[in-house]
XYZ file of C-alpha atoms in Angstrom:
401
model
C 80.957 68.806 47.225
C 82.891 72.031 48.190
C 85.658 72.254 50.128
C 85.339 75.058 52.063
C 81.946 76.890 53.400
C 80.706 79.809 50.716
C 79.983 82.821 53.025
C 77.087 84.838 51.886
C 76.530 87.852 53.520
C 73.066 89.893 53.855
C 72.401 93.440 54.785
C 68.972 93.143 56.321
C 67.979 96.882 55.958
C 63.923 96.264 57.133
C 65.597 95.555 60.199
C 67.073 99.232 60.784
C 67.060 100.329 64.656
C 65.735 103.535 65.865
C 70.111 104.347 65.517
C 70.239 103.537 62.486
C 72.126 100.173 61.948
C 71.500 97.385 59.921
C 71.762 94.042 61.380
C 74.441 91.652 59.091
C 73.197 88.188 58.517
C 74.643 85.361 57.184
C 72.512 83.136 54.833
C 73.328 79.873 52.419
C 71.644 77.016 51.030
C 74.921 74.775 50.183
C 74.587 71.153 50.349
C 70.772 71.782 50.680
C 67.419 72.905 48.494
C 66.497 75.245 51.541
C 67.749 78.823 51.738
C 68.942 79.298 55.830
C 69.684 82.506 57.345
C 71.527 83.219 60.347
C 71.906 86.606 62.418
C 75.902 87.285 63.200
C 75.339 89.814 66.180
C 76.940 92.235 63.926
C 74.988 95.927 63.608
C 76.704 98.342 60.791
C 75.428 101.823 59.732
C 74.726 101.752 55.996
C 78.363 104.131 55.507
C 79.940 100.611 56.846
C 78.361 98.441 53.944
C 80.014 97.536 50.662
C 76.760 96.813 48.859
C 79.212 95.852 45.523
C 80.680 92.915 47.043
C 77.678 92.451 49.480
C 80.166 92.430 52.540
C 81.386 94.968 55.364
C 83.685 97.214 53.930
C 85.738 96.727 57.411
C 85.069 93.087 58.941
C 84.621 93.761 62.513
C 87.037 91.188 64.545
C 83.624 89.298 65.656
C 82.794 88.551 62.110
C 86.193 86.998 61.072
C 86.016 85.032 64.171
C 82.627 83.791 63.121
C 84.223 83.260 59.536
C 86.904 81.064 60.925
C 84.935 78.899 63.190
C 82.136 78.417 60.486
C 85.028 77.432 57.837
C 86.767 74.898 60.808
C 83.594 73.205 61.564
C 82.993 72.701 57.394
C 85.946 71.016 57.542
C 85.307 68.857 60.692
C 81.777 67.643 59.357
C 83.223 66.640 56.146
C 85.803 64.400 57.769
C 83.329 63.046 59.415
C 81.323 62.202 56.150
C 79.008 64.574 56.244
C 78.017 67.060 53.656
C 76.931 69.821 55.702
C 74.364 72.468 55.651
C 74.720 76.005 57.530
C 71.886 74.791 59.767
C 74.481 71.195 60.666
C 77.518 74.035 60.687
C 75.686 76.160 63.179
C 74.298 73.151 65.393
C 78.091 72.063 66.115
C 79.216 75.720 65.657
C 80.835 75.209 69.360
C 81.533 71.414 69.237
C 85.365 70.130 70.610
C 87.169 70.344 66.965
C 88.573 66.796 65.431
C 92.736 66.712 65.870
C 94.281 67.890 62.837
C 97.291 65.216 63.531
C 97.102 61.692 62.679
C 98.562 60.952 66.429
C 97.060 58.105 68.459
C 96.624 59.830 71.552
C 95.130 63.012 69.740
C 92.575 60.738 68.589
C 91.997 58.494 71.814
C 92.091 62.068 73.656
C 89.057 63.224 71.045
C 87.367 59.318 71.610
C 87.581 59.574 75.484
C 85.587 63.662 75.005
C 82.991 62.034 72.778
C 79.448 61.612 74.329
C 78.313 58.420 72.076
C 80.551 55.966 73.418
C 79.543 53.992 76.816
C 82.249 53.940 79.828
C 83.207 50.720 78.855
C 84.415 51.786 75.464
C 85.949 54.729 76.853
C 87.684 52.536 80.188
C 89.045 50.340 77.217
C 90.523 53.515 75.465
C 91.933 55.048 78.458
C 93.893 51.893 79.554
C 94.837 52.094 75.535
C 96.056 55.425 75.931
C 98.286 54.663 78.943
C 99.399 52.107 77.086
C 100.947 53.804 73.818
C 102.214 56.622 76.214
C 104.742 53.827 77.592
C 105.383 52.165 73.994
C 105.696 54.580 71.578
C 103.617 58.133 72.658
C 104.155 59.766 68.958
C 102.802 56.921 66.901
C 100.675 57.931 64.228
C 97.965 55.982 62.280
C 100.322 55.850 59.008
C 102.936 54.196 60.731
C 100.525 51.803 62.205
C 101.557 48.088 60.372
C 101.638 44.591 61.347
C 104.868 44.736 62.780
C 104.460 47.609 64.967
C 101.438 45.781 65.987
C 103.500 43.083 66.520
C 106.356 44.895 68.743
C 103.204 46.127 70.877
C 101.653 42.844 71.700
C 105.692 42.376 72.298
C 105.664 44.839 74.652
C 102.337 44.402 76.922
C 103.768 40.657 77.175
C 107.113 42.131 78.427
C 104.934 43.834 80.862
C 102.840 40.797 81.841
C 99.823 42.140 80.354
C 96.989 38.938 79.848
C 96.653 37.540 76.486
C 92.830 38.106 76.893
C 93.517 41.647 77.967
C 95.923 42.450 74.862
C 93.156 41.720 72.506
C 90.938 44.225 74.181
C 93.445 46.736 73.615
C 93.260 45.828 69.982
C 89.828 45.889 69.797
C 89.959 49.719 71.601
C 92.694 50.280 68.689
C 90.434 49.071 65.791
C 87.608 51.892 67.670
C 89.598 54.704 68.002
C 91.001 54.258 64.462
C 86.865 54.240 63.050
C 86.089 57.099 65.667
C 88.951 59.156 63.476
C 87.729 57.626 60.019
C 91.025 55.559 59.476
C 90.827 52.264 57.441
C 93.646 50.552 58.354
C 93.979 47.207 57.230
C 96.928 45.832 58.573
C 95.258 46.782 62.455
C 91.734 45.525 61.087
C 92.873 41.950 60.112
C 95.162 41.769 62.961
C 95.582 38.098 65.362
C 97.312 38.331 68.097
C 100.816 36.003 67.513
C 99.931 34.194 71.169
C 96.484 32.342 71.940
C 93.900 34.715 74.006
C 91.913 32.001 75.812
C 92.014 31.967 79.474
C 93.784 29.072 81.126
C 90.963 28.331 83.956
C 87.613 29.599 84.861
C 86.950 30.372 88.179
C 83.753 27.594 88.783
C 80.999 29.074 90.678
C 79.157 26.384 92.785
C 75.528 25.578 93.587
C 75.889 26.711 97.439
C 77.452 30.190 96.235
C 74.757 31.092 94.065
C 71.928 29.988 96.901
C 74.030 32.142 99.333
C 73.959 35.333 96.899
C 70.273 34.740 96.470
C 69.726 35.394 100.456
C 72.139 37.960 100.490
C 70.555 41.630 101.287
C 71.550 44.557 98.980
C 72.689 47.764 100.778
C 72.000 49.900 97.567
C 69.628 50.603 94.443
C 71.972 49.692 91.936
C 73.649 46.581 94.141
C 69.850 45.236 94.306
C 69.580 45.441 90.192
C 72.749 43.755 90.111
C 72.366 41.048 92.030
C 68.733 41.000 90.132
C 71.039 40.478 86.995
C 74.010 37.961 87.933
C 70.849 35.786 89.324
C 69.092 36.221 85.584
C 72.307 35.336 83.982
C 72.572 32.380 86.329
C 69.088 31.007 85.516
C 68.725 32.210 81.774
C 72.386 31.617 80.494
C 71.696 35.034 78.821
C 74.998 37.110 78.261
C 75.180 40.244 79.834
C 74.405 42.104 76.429
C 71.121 39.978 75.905
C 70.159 40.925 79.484
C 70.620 44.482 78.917
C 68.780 45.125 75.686
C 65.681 42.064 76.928
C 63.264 44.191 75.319
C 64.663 43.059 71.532
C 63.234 39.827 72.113
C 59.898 38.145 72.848
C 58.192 36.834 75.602
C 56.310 33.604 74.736
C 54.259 31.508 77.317
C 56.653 29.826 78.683
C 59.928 30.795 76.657
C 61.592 33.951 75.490
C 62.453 34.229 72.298
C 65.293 36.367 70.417
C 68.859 37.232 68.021
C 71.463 37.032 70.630
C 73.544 40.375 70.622
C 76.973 38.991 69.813
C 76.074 35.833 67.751
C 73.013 37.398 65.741
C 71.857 33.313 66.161
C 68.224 32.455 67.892
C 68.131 31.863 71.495
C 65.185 30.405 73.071
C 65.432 30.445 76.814
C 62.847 28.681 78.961
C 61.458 30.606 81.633
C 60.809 28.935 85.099
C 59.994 29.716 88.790
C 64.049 31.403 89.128
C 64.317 33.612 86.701
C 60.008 34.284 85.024
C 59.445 36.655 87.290
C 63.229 39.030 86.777
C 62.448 38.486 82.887
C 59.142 40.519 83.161
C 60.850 43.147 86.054
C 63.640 43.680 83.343
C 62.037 43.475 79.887
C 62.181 47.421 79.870
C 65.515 47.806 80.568
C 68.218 47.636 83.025
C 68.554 51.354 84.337
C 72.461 51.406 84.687
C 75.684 50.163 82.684
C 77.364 47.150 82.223
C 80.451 48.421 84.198
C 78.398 50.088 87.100
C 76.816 46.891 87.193
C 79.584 44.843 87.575
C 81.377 47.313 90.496
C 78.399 46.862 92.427
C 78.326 43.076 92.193
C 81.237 42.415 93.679
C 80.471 43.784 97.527
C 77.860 41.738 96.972
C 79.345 38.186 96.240
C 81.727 38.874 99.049
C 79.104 39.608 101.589
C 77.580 36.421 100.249
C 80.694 34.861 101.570
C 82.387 34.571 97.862
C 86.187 35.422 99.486
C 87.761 32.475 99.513
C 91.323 32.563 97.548
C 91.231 31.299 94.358
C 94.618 30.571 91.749
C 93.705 31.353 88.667
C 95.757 30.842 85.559
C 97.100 33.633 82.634
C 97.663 33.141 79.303
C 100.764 35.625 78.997
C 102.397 35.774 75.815
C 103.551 31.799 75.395
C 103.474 31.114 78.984
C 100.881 30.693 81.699
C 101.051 33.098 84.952
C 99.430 31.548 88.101
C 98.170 34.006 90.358
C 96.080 33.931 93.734
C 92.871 35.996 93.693
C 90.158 36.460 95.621
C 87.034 34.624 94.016
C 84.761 37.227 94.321
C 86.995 39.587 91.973
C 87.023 36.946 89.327
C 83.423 36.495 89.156
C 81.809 38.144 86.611
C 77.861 38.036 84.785
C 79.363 35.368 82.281
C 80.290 33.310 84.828
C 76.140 33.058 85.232
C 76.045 31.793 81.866
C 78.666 29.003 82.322
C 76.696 28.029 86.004
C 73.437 27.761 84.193
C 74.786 25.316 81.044
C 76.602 22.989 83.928
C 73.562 23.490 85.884
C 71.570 21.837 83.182
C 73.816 19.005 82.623
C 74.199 17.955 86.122
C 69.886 18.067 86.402
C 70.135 15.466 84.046
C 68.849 17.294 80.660
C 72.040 16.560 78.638
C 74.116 18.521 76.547
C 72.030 19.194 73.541
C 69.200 21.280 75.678
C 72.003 23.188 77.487
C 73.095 24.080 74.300
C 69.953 25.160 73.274
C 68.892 27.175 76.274
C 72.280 29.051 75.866
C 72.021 29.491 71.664
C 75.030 27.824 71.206
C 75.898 26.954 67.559
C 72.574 25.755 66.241
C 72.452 23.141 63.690
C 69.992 25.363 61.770
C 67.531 28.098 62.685
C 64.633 25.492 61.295
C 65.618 22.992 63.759
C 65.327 25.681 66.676
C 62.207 26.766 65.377
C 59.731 27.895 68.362
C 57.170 26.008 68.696
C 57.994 22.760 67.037
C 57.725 19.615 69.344
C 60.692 19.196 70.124
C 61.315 22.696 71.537
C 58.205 22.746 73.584
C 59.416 19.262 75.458
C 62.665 20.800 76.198
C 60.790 24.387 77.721
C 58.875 21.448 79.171
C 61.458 19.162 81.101
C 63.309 22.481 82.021
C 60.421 23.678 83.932
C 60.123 20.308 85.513
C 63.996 20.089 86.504
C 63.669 23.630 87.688
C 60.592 23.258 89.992
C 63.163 20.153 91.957
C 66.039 21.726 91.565
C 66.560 22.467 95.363
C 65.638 18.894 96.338
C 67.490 17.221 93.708
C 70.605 19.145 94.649
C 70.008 18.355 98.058
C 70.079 14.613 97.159
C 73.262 15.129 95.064
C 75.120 16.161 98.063
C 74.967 19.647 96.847
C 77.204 18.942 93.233
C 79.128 21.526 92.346
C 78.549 23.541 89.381
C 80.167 26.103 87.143
């Protein structure tokens, strides 16, 4: 493959005006079987053309601007692994160009202008990029190593940065580092030296959940959220699984699919709380993850989810306490914990909770759908759904998380 973009110029002279000037055009077939021919804007009496070396015998200023910004994006496409055509060259003829350094920020600053990535990626990035301008704001990818890595995670401890929130800054590392075509392996095997498990969960309880559920929404997107915590509640679906429904199967009474994060079966009984937000959401869920979760929490505190809360930080080796409002600490996965507890205290047990939720099957031949055993679980989940109210009632409304 050629390094640099072969130029071919063409004097079109059917195309003469009524002045006499020949449109210049630009045609190649590099990297591809078809010829392609593209018009420069560029009109030169016949005087002006060296027909010897098939090129102007003066390049007007337009054309060596042209020249350069056809050669630059060349270059740009083939770091990017492409092998580029003139018709590729001219499609991202005016595209932001790649940084030429092998700077962090240059990169996280080119990740953050990129339309592919969702706001979450690019939130993760930003808080990234704040956080290298306060460690070390020249590090480049080749200096990148497990010690440096090291000092960092030293550094947002020093700063009492959550061990949980270090390793998404990690994780934003290892995506900026792919978005600039950087195998690093040091930063792609890294582990954090400290653990990155929270210390607590903040529990959600039976009477919370029933107060969100008769809680009006003021807005569009607060209605689809509380649509979704409500689904994660009474599926035990993560948040990914919710959003992308439409991968997986509806099945009389069960949906059926390869969970998102775990690429293991899930087979989810549907009953009277969540049947009918399955079918209202099988399409899709019409906004983000994170515009989701900013209009949840107005929500939860309406529903009278304010109470202070102290929740507990992994930070480096030790554990921060800090007092919280419990609204701001509930989040879609804390639906997923409800539902498995939920379960439990219903009296169905361990092994269907783990089942609803797709957690670490045995085999996929023992989750099979449709074998007897699954269709008594869909079956006594159903029936423990349908009493649910009363026998929560009876249990002195249990708490659940």
């Amino acid at each position: 493959m050629k390094t640099e973009f072969k130029i071919t110029y063409f004097f079109w002279k059917a195309r003469k005006d009524k002045s006499g000037k020949i449109p210049v055009y630009i045609r190649s077939k590099q990297n591809s079987d078809k010829q392609y021919s593209y018009y420069t804007g560029v009109k030169l009496l016949k005087a002006e053309w060296n027909p010897k070396k098939k090129q102007p015998t003066n390049k007007p200023a337009r054309l060596l601007e042209l020249e350069k910004k056809l050669q630059a994006t060349y270059k740009d496409l083939m770091q990017q692994g492409h092998a580029p055509t003139l018709e590729n060259i001219l499609t991202h003829l005016n595209d932001p160009k790649k940084p030429q350094s092998k700077k962090l920020l240059d990169w996280c600053n080119d990740y953050l202008s990129a339309d592919k990535y969702s706001p979450g990626q690019k939130k993760a990035v930003a808080t990234l990029k704040e956080n290298i301008l306060g460690f070390q704001p020249s590090l480049t990818f080749d200096r990148l190593n497990t010690h440096v890595l090291d000092d960092f995670a030293d550094w947002m401890t020093n700063r009492g940065v959550a061990n949980n929130s270090q390793y998404k800054r990690i994780r934003a590392l290892v995506n900026v580092a792919k978005h600039a075509r950087v195998n690093i392996t040091d930063l792609s095997g890294y582990e954090l030296p400290y653990s990155t498990s929270n210390a607590n969960k903040v529990r959600l309880e039976w009477p919370e959940v029933k107060a969100v559920m008769n809680t009006k929404p003021i807005t569009e997107i607060e209605a689809v959220a509380k649509d979704v915590f409500l689904l994660a509640c009474f599926s035990g679906l993560r948040i990914s699984d919710l959003q992308t429904l439409g991968k997986g199967k509806i099945k009389g009474f069960y949906y059926e699919r390869l969970q998102t994060k775990t690429k293991k079966p899930v087979y989810t009984t549907l009953h009277k709380y969540n049947e009918e937000l399955f079918h209202k959401y099988f399409k899709g869920i019409p906004y983000s993850r994170q515009n989701l979760s900013s209009a949840l929490k107005p929500l939860l505190e309406r529903a009278g989810l304010d109470e202070e809360v102290t929740v507990l930080r992994q930070v480096g080796h030790n554990v921060v306490e800090e007092t919280k409002r419990k609204f701001d600490e509930i989040a879609f996965h804390s639906g997923r914990r409800f539902y498995a507890r939920l379960l439990n205290d219903l009296g169905l047990g361990n092994e269907i909770a783990r089942d609803e939720l797709g957690h670490s099957p045995k085999s996929v031949t023992e989750h099979y759908a449709g074998s007897p055993n699954h269709k008594l679980r869909v079956q006594r989940v159903r029936q423990a759904m349908e009493k649910l109210e009363k026998t929560m009632k009876e249990m002195g409304l249990m708490k659940v998380a």
